[in-house]
Tab-separated table of C-alpha atoms in Angstrom:
chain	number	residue	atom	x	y	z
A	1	UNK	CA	-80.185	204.857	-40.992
A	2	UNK	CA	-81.822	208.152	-41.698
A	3	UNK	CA	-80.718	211.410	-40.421
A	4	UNK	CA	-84.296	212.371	-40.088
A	5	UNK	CA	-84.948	209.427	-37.589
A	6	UNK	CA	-81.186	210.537	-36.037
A	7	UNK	CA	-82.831	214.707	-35.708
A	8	UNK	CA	-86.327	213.187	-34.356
A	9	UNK	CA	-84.657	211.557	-31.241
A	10	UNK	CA	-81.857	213.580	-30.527
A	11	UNK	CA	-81.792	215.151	-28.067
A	12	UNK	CA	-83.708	212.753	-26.144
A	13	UNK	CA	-86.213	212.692	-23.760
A	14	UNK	CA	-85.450	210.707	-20.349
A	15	UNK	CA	-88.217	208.735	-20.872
A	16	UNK	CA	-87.035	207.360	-24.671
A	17	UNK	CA	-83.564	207.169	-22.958
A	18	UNK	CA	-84.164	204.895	-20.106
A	19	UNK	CA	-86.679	203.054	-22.271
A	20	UNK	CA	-83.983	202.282	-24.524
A	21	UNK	CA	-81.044	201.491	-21.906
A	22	UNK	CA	-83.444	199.077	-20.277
A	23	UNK	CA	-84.195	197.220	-23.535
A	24	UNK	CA	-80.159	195.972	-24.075
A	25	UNK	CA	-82.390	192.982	-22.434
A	26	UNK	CA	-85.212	191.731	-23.664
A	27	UNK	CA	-88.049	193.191	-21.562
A	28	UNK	CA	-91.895	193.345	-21.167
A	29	UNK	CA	-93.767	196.907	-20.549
A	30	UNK	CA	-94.592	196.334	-16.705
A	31	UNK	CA	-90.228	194.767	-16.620
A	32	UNK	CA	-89.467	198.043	-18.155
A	33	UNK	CA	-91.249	200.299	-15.920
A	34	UNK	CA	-89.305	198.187	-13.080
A	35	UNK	CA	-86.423	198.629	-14.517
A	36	UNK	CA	-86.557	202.202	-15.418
A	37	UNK	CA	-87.701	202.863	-11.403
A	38	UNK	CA	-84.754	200.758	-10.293
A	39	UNK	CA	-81.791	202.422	-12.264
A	40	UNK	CA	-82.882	205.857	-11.568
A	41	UNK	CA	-83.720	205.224	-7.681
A	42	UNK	CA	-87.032	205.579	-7.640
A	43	UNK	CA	-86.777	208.868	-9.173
A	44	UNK	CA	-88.452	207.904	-13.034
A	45	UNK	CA	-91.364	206.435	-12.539
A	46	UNK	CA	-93.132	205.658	-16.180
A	47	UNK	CA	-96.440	205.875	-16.860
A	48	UNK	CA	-98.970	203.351	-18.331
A	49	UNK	CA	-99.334	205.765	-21.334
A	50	UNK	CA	-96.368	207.106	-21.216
A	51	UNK	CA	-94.482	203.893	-21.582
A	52	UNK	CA	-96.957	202.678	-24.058
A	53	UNK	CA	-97.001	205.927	-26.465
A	54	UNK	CA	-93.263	205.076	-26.958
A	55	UNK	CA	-92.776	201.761	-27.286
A	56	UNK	CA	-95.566	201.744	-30.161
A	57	UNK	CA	-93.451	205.235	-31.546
A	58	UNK	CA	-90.201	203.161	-31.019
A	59	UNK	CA	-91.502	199.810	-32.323
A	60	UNK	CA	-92.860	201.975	-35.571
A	61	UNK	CA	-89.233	203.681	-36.012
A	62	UNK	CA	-87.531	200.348	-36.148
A	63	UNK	CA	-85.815	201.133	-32.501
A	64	UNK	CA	-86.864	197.971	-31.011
A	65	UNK	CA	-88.641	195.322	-31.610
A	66	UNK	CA	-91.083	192.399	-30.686
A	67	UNK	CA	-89.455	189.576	-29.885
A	68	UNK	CA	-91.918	187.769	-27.955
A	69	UNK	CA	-95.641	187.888	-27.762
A	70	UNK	CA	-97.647	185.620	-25.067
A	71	UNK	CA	-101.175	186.495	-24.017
A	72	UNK	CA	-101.074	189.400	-25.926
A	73	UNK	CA	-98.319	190.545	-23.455
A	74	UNK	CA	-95.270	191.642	-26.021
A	75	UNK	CA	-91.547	191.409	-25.261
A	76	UNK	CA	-89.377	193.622	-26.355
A	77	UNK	CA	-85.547	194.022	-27.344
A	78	UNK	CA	-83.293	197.184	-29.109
A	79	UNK	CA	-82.987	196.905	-32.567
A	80	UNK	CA	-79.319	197.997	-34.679
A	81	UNK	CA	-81.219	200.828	-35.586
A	82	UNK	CA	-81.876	201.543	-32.024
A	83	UNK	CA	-78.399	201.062	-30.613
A	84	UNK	CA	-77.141	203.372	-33.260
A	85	UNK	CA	-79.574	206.116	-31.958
A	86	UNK	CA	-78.524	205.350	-28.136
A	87	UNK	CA	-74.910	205.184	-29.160
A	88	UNK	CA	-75.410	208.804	-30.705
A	89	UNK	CA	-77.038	209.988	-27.352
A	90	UNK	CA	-74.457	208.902	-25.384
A	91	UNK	CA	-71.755	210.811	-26.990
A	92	UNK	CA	-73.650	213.717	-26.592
A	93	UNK	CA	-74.440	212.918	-23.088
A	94	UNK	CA	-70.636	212.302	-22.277
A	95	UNK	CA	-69.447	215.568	-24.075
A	96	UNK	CA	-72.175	217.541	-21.614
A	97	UNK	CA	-70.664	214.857	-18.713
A	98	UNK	CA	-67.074	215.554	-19.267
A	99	UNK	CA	-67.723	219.728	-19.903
A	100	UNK	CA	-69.356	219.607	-16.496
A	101	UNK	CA	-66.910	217.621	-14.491
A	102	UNK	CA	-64.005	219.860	-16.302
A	103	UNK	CA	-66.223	223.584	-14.887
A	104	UNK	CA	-67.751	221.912	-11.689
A	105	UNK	CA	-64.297	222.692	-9.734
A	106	UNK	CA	-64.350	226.316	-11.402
A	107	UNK	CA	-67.564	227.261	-9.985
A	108	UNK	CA	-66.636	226.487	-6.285
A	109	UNK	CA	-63.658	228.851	-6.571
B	1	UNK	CA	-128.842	195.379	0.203
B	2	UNK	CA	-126.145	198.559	0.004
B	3	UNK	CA	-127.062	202.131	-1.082
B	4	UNK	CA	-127.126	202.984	-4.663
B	5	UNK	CA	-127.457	206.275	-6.773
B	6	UNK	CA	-126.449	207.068	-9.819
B	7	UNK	CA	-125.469	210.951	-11.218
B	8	UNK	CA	-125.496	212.402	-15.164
B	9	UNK	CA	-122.362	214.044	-15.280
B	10	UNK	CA	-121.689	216.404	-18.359
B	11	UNK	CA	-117.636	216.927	-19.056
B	12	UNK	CA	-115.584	218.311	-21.746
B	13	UNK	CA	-113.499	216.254	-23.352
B	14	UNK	CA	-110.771	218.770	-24.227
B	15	UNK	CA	-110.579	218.886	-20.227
B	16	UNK	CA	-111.048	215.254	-18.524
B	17	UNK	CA	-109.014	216.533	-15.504
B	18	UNK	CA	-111.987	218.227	-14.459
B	19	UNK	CA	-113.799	214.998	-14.780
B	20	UNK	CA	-111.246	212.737	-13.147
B	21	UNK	CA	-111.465	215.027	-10.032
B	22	UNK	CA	-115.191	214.768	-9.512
B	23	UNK	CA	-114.864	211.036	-9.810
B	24	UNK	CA	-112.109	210.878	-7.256
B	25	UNK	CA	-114.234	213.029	-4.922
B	26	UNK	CA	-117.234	210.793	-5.419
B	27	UNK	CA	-114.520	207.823	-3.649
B	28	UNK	CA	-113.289	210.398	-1.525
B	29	UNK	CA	-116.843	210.508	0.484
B	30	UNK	CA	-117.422	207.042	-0.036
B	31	UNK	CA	-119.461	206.779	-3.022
B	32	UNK	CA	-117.386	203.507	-5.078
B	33	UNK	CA	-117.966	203.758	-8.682
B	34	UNK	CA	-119.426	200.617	-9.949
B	35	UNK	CA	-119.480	200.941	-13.980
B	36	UNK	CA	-120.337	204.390	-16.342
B	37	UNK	CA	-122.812	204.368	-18.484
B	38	UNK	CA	-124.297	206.595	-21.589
B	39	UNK	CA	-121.608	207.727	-23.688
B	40	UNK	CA	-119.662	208.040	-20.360
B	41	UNK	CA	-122.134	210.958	-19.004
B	42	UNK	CA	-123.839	208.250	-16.468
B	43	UNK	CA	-121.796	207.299	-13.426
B	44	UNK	CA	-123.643	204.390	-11.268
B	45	UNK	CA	-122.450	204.557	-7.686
B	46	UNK	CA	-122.453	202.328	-4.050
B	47	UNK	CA	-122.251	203.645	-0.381
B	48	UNK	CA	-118.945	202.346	1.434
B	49	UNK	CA	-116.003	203.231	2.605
B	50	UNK	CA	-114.201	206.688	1.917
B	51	UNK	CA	-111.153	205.502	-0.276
B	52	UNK	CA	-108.456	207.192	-1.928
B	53	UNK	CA	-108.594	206.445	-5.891
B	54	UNK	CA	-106.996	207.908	-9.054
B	55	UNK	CA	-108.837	208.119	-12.248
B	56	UNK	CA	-107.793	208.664	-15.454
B	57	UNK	CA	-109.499	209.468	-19.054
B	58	UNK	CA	-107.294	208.350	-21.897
B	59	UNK	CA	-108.069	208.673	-25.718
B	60	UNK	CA	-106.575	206.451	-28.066
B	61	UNK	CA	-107.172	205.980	-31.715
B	62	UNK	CA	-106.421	202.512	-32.024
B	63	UNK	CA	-104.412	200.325	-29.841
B	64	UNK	CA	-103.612	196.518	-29.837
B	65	UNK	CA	-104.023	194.441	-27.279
B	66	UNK	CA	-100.754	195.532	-25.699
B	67	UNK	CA	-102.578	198.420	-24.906
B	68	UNK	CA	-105.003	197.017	-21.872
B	69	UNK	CA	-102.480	194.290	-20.733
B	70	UNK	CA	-99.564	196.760	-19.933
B	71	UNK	CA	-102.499	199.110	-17.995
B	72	UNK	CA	-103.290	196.339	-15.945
B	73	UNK	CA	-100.168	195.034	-14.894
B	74	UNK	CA	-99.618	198.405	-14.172
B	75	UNK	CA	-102.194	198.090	-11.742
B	76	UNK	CA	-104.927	200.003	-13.507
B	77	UNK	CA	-108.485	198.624	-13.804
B	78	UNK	CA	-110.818	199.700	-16.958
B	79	UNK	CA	-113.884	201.054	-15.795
B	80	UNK	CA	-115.334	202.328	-19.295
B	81	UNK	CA	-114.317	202.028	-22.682
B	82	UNK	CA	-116.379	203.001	-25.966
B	83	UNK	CA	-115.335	205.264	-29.048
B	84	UNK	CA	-111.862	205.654	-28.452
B	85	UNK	CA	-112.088	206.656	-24.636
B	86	UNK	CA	-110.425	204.900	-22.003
B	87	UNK	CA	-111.286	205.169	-18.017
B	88	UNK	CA	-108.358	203.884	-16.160
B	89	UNK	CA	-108.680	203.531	-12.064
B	90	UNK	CA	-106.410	202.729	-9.170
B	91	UNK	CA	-106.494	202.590	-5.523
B	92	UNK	CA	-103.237	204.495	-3.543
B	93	UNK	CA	-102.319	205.137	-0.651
B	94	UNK	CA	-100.258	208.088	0.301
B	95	UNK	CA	-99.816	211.737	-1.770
B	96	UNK	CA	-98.562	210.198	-5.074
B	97	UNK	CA	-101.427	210.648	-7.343
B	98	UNK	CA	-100.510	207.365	-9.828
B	99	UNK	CA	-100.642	208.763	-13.288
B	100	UNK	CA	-100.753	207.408	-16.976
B	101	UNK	CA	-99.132	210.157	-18.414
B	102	UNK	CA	-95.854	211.102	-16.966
B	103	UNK	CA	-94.155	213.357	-19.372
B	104	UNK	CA	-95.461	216.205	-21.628
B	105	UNK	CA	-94.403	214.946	-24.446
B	106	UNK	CA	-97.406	211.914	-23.934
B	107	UNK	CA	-99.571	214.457	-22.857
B	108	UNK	CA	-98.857	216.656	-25.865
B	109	UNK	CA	-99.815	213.097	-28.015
B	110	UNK	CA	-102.618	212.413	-26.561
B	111	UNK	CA	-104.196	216.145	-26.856
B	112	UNK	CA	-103.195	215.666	-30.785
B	113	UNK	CA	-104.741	212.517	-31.417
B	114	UNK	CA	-107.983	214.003	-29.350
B	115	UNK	CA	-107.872	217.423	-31.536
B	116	UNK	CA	-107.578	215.649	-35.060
B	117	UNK	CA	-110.066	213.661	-34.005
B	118	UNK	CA	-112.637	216.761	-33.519
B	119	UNK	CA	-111.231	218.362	-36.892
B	120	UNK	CA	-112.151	215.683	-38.851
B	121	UNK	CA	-115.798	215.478	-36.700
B	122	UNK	CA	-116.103	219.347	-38.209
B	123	UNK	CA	-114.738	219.141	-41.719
B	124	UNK	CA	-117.206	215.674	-42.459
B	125	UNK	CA	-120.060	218.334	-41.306
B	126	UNK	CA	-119.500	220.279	-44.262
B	127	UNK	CA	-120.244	217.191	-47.306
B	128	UNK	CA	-123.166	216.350	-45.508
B	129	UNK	CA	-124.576	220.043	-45.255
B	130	UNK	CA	-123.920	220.482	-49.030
B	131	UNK	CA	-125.210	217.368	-49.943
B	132	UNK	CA	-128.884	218.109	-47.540
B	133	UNK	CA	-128.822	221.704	-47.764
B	134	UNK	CA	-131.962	221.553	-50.089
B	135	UNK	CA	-133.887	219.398	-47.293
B	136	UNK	CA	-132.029	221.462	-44.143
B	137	UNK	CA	-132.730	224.825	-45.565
B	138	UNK	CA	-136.540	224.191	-44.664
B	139	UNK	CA	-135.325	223.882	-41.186
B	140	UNK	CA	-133.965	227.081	-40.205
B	141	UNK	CA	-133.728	226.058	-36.664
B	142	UNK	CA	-131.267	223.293	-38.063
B	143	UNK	CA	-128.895	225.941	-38.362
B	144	UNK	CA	-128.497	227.140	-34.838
B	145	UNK	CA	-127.983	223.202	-33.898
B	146	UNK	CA	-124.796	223.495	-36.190
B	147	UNK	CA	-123.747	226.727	-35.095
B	148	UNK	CA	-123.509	225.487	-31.335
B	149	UNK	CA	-121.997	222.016	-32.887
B	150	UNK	CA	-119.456	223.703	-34.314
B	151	UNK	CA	-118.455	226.019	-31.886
B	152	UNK	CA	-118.278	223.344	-29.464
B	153	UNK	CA	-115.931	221.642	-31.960
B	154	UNK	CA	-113.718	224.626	-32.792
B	155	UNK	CA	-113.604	225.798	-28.818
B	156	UNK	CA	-112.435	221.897	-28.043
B	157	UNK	CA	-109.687	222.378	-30.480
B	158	UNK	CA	-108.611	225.902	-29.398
B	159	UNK	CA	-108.288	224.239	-25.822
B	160	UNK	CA	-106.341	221.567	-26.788
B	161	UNK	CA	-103.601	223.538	-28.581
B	162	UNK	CA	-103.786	226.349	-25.917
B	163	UNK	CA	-102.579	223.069	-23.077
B	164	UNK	CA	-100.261	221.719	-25.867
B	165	UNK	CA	-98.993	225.134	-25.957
B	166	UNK	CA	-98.348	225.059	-22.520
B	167	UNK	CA	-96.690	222.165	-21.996
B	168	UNK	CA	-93.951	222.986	-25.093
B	169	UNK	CA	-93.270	225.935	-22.802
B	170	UNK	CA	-93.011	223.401	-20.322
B	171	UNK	CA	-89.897	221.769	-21.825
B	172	UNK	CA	-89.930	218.012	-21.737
B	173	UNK	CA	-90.284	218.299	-17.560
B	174	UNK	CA	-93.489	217.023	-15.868
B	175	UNK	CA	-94.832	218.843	-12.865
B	176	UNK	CA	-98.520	218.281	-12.507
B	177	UNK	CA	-101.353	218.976	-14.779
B	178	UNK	CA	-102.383	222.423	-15.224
């Protein structure tokens, strides 16, 4: 995997992030947008355009791919390539988790 | 037989906003929109109830059939599509405005694919003008029509970097619109 594609989606946006977290299952767009609403509590809710702007971006990159296509209604599912790139946000996303847990007490003081 | 009327409404494309307001306020006094017409500049209209609906003016360079199915199982129905331009509505209830776009960085795409769009509008001018300027120069007044085409072009595409502008400052956060 290229570094470029690493640079281009890291740091991520929420919307990539959850996008990709959702697809560790195969999913459709609308079963992504539920999804996406359900794990963040309502708080996330994608857009049409949004949602599709990415997953073509995504699908382009190699992130995830097409694994089922009925009534021109595509499925989708993370590619390697794409859990390499999630992998790599999540250790970045853990190093800012575990900073702020270890300076949360601090600032209370 | 129900009341009908239908309006011309001019709108810039480097601001649909504008546009999706006036067609929301059209619903908002009861005026339902029943399909747009004329290079999407002719809105045909029916009397009934006030409702509350959300439109919104996409641009898309070329989608696959993807494209309309996740709209509509988002809930959206097309109301107009020619050239590249899409005219999304919804009905809603409550203060949540639905929207299409809910992060900059979409935003940001779609007011790039909308500017290159208009650049390469204003660069093809300048083959054909070379290529006709023999017949065109005996038509002075063929001049001023390209002087206001192109500074409707180049003002389109100064607007649409000026809003991508703002949303970069923006960060990758979505608050509303303007």
């Amino acid at each position: 995997m290229s570094e470029k594609l690493l640079q281009s989606y890291l740091p991520m946006s929420e919307t990539a992030y959850y996008i990709l977290l959702s697809l560790t299952e195969v999913r459709h767009g609308y079963g992504i947008m539920q999804d996406v609403g359900e794990l963040t509590g309502g708080r996330i809710h994608l857009g049409a355009g949004t949602l599709y702007g990415s997953l073509s971006r995504m699908e382009k990159d190699g992130l995830i791919a097409v694994v089922l296509e009925e009534e021109r209604r595509k499925s989708y599912q993370m590619t390697a390539v794409g859990r390499l790139i999630l992998k790599a946000e999540i250790t970045r996303i853990s190093e800012l988790y575990h900073n702020a847990k270890r300076m949360e007490g601090k600032l209370d003081a | 037989m129900r009341e009908q009327k239908s309006e011309f409404k001019w709108w810039s494309n480097w601001a649909p906003e504008k546009l999706e307001r006036w067609m929301e306020q059209k619903e908002a006094t009861g005026w339902h929109l029943v399909r747009v017409s004329g290079n999407a500049i002719r809105f045909h209209y029916q009397k009934g109830e006030p409702r509350k609906m959300r439109y919104c003016v996409d641009y898309q360079n070329k989608v696959d059939g993807g494209y309309v199915s996740l709209f509509e199982e988002a809930g959206w129905t097309l109301v107009y599509k020619a050239t590249g331009w899409y005219i999304w509505g919804m009905a809603y209830e409550g203060d949540q405005r639905p929207e299409i776009y809910t992060d900059s960085d979409s935003l940001i795409e779609r007011n790039k694919r909308l500017s290159t769009t208009l650049l390469i509008v204003l660069f093809m001018q300048f083959p054909i003008l070379l290529v006709n300027f023999g017949i065109l120069s005996k038509f002075p007044l063929i001049w001023i029509v390209y002087l206001v085409l192109f500074s409707f072009l180049t003002y389109g595409i100064i607007r649409l970097n000026a809003a991508n502008h703002r949303f970069k400052n923006k960060g990758g956060r979505f608050d509303g619109r303007n």
